Short mmCIF file of C-alpha atoms in Angstrom, two decimals:
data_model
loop_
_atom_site.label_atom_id
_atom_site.label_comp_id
_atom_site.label_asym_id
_atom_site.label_seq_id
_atom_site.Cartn_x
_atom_site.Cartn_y
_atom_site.Cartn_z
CA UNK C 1 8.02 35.27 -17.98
CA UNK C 2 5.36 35.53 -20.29
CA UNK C 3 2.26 37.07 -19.28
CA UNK C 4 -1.36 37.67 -20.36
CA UNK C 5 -3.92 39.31 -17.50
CA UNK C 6 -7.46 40.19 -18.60
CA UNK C 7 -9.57 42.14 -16.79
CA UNK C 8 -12.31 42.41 -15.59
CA UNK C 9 -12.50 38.62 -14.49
CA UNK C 10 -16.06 38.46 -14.41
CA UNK C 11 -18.97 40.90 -15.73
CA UNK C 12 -22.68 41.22 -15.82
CA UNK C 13 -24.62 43.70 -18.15
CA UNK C 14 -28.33 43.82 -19.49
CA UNK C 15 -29.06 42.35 -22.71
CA UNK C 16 -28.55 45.35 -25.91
CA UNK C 17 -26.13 46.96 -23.62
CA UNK C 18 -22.37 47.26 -24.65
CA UNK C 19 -18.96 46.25 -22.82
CA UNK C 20 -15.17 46.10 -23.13
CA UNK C 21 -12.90 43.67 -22.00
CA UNK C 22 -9.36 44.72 -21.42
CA UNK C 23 -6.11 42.48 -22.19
CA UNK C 24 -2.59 43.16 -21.77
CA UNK C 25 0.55 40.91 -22.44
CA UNK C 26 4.45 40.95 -21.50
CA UNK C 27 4.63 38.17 -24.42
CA UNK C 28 7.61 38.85 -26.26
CA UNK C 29 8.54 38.63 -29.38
CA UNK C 30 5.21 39.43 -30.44
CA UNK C 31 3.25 37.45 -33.07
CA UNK C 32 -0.20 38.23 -32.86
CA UNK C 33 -3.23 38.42 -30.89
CA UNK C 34 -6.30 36.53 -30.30
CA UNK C 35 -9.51 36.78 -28.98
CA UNK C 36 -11.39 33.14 -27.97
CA UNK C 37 -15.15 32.77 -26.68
CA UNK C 38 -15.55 29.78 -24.45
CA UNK C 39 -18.72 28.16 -23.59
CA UNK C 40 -18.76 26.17 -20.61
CA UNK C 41 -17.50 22.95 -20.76
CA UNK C 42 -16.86 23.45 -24.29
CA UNK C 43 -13.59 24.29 -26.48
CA UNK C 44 -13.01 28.07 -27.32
CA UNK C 45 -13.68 29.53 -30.71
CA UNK C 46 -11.56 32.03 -32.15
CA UNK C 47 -13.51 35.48 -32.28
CA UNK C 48 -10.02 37.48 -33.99
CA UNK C 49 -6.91 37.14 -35.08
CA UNK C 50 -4.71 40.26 -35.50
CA UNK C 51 -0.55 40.95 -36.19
CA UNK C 52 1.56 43.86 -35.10
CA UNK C 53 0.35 45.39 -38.14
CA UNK C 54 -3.13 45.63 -37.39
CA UNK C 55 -4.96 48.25 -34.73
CA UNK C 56 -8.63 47.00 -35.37
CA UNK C 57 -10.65 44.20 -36.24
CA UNK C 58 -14.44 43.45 -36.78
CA UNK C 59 -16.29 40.14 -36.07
CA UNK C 60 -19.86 40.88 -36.55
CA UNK C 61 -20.89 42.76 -33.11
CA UNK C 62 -17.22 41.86 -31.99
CA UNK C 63 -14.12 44.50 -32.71
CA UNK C 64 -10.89 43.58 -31.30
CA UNK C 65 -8.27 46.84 -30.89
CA UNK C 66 -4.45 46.34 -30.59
CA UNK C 67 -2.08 48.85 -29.49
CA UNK C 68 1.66 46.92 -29.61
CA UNK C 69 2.90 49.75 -28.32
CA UNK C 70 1.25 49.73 -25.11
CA UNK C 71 1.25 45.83 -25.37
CA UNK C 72 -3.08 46.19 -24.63
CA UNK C 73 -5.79 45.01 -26.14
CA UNK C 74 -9.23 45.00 -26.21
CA UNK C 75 -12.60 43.64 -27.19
CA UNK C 76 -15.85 45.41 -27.37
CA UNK C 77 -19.26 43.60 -27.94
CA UNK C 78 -22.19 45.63 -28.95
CA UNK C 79 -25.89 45.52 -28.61
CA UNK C 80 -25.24 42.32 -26.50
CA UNK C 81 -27.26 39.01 -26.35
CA UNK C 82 -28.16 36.34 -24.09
CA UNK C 83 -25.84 34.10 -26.03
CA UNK C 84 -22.71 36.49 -25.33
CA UNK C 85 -22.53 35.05 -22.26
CA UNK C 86 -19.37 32.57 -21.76
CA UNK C 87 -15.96 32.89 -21.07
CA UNK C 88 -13.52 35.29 -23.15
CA UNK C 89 -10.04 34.66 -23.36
CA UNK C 90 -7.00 37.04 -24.58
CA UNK C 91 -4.26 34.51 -26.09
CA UNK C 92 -0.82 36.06 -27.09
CA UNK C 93 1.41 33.98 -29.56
CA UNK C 94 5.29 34.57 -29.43
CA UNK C 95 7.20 34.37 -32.28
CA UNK C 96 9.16 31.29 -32.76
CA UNK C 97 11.21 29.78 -35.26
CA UNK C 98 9.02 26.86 -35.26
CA UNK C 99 5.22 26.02 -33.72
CA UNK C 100 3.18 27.36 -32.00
CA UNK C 101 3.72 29.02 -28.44
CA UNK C 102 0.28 30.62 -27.33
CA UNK C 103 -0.03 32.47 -23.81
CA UNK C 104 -3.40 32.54 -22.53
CA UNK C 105 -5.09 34.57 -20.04
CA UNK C 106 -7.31 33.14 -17.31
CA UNK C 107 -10.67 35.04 -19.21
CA UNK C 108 -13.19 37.16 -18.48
CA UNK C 109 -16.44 35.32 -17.09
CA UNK C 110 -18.99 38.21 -19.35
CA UNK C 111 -22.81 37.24 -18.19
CA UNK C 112 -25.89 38.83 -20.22
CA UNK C 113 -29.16 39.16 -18.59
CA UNK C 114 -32.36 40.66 -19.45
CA UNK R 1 -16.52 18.09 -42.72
CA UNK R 2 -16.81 17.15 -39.35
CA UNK R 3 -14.48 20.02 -36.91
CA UNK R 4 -11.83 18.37 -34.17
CA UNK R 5 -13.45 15.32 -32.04
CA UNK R 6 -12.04 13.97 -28.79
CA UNK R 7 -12.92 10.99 -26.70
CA UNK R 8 -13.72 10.50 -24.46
CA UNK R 9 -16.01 12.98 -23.41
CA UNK R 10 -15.97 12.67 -19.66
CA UNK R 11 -13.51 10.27 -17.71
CA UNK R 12 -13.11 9.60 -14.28
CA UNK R 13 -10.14 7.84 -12.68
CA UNK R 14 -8.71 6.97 -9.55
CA UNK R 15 -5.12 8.64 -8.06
CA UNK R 16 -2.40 6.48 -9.52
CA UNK R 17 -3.79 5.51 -12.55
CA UNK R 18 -2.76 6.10 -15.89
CA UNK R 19 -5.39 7.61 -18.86
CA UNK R 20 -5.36 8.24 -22.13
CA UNK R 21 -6.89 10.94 -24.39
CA UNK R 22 -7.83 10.67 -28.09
CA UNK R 23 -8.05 13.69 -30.66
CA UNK R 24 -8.56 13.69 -34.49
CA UNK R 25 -7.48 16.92 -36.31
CA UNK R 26 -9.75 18.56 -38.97
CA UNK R 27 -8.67 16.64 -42.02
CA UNK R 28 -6.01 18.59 -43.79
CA UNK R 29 -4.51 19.67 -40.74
CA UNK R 30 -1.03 18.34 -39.76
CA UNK R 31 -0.39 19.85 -36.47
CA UNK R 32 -1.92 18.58 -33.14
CA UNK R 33 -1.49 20.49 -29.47
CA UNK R 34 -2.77 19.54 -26.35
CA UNK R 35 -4.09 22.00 -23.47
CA UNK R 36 -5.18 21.20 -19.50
CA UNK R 37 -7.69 23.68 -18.58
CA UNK R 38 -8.02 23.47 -14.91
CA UNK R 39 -11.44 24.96 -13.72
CA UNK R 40 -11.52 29.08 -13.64
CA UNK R 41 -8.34 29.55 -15.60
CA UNK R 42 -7.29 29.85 -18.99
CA UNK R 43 -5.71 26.39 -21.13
CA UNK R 44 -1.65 26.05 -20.51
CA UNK R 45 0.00 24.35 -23.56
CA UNK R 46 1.08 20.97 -22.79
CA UNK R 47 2.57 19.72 -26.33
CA UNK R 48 2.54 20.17 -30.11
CA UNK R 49 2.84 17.58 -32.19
CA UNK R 50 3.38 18.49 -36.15
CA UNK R 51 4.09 15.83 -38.78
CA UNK R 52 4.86 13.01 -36.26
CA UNK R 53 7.35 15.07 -34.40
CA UNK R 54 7.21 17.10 -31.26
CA UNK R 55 7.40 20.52 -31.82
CA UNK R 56 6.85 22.23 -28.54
CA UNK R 57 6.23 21.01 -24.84
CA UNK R 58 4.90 22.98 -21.76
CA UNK R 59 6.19 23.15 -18.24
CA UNK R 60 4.62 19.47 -17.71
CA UNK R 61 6.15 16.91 -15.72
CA UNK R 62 7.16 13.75 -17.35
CA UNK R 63 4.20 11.80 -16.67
CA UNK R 64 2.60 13.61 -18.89
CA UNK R 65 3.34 12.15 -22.84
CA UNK R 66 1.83 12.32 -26.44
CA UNK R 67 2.10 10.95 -29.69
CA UNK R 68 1.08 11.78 -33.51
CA UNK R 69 0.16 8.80 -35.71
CA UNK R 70 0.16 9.03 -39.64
CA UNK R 71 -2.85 9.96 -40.06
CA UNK R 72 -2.07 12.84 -37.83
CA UNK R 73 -4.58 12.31 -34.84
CA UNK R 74 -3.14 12.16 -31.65
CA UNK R 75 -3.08 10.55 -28.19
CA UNK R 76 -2.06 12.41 -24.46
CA UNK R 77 -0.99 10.03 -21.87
CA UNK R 78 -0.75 11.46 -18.34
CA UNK R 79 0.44 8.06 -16.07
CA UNK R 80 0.59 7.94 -11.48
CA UNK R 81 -2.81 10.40 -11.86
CA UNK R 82 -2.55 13.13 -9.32
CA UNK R 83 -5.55 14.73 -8.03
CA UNK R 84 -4.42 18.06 -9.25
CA UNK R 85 -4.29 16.21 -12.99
CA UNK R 86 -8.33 17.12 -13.01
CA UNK R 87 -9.09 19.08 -15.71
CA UNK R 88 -10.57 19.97 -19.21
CA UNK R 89 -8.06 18.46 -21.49
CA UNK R 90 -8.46 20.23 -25.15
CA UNK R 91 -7.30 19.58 -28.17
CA UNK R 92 -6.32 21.93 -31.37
CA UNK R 93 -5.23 21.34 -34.66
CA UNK R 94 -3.80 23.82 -37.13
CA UNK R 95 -2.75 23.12 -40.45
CA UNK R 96 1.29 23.46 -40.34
CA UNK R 97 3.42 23.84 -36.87
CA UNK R 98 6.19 26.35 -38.71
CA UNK R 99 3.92 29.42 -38.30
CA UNK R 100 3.02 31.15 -35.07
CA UNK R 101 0.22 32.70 -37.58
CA UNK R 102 -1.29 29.39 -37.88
CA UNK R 103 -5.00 29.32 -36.43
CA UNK R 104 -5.65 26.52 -34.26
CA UNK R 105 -9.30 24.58 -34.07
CA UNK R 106 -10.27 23.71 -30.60
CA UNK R 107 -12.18 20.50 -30.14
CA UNK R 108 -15.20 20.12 -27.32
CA UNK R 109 -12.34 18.60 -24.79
CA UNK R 110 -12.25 15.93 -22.25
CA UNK R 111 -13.49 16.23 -18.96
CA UNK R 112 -10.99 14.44 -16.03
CA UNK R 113 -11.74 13.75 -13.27
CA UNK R 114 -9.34 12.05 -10.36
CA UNK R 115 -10.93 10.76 -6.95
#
């Protein structure tokens, strides 16, 4: 079955500090990888997109790594801000001969205070 | 140009009831899916809709249903409401269905709510 477990689930850090959140999958065949950042109560945005090919990618204070290897992923956010704080979710698409099949993981609740 | 709307914002219904849920893409896009997003987990894929057809369904029961129209916005039907049916129902639209690469457009989703 495929899989997609984040961790941690839930996080709290001072505002300008930095974090990581960890993803890995058992999604298979692999198609690519996706972070979302979810507001509450409000639909998620997509953050990253990357493909087998790719091992890093930048979003502003966002960089999403890949290892396909390992079947991990992660996201740092730097210098963090109040308005970091939502819900990020890991979502693993399998490759299919046609539409879109996206795993998501259950997210990790980040919280920025001052 | 205005991103993916859904409507109704917030609904609440009784057990046994049937509901339905409206979403219209980003114009351009052809490809509708729907997502329940029960509170403290991550969306599960109920359906994708692409050019009128269905393209993909989750592990839904059958009171669950959906529909594309031509002008590609979509409608979920979920009929005998169970309490377990409350949720955030969202909505995404891509631009084709064919590619897995295809990146899908959330819209603000509907809050259900069964008593």
């Amino acid at each position: 079955k495929n899989q997609v477990e984040q961790s941690p689930q839930s996080l709290i850090i001072l505002e300008g500090k930095n974090c990581t959140l960890q993803c890995n999958y058992t999604v298979s065949p692999f198609s690519n990888l996706r972070w979302y950042k979810q507001d509450t109560g409000r639909g998620p945005v997509s953050l990253t997109i990357m493909t087998f090919s790719e091992n890093t990618k930048s979003n502003g204070r966002y960089t999403a790594t890949l290892d396909a290897d390992t079947k991990q992923s992660s996201l740092h956010i730097t210098a963090s801000q109040l308005s970091d704080s939502a819900s990020y979710i890991c979502v693993v698409s399998e490759l299919t001969g046609g539409g879109n099949k996206l795993t998501f993981g259950t997210g990790t609740q980040l919280k920025v205070e001052l | 140009d205005a991103g993916v709307t859904q409507s109704p914002t917030h609904l609440i219904k009784t057990r046994g009831q049937q509901v339905t849920l409206r979403c219209s893409p980003i114009s351009g896009h052809k490809s509708v899916s729907w997502y329940q997003q029960v509170l403290g987990q991550g969306p599960q894929f109920i359906f994708q809709y692409y050019e009128k057809e269905e393209r993909g369904r989750g592990n839904f029961p059958d009171r669950f249903s959906a529909r594309q129209f031509p002008n590609y916005s979509s409608e979920l039907n979920v009929n005998a409401l169970l309490l377990g049916d409350s949720a955030l129902y969202l909505c995404a639209s891509s631009l084709a269905g064919g590619s897995s690469y295809n990146e899908q457009f959330f819209g603000p989703g509907t809050r259900l709510t069964v008593l």
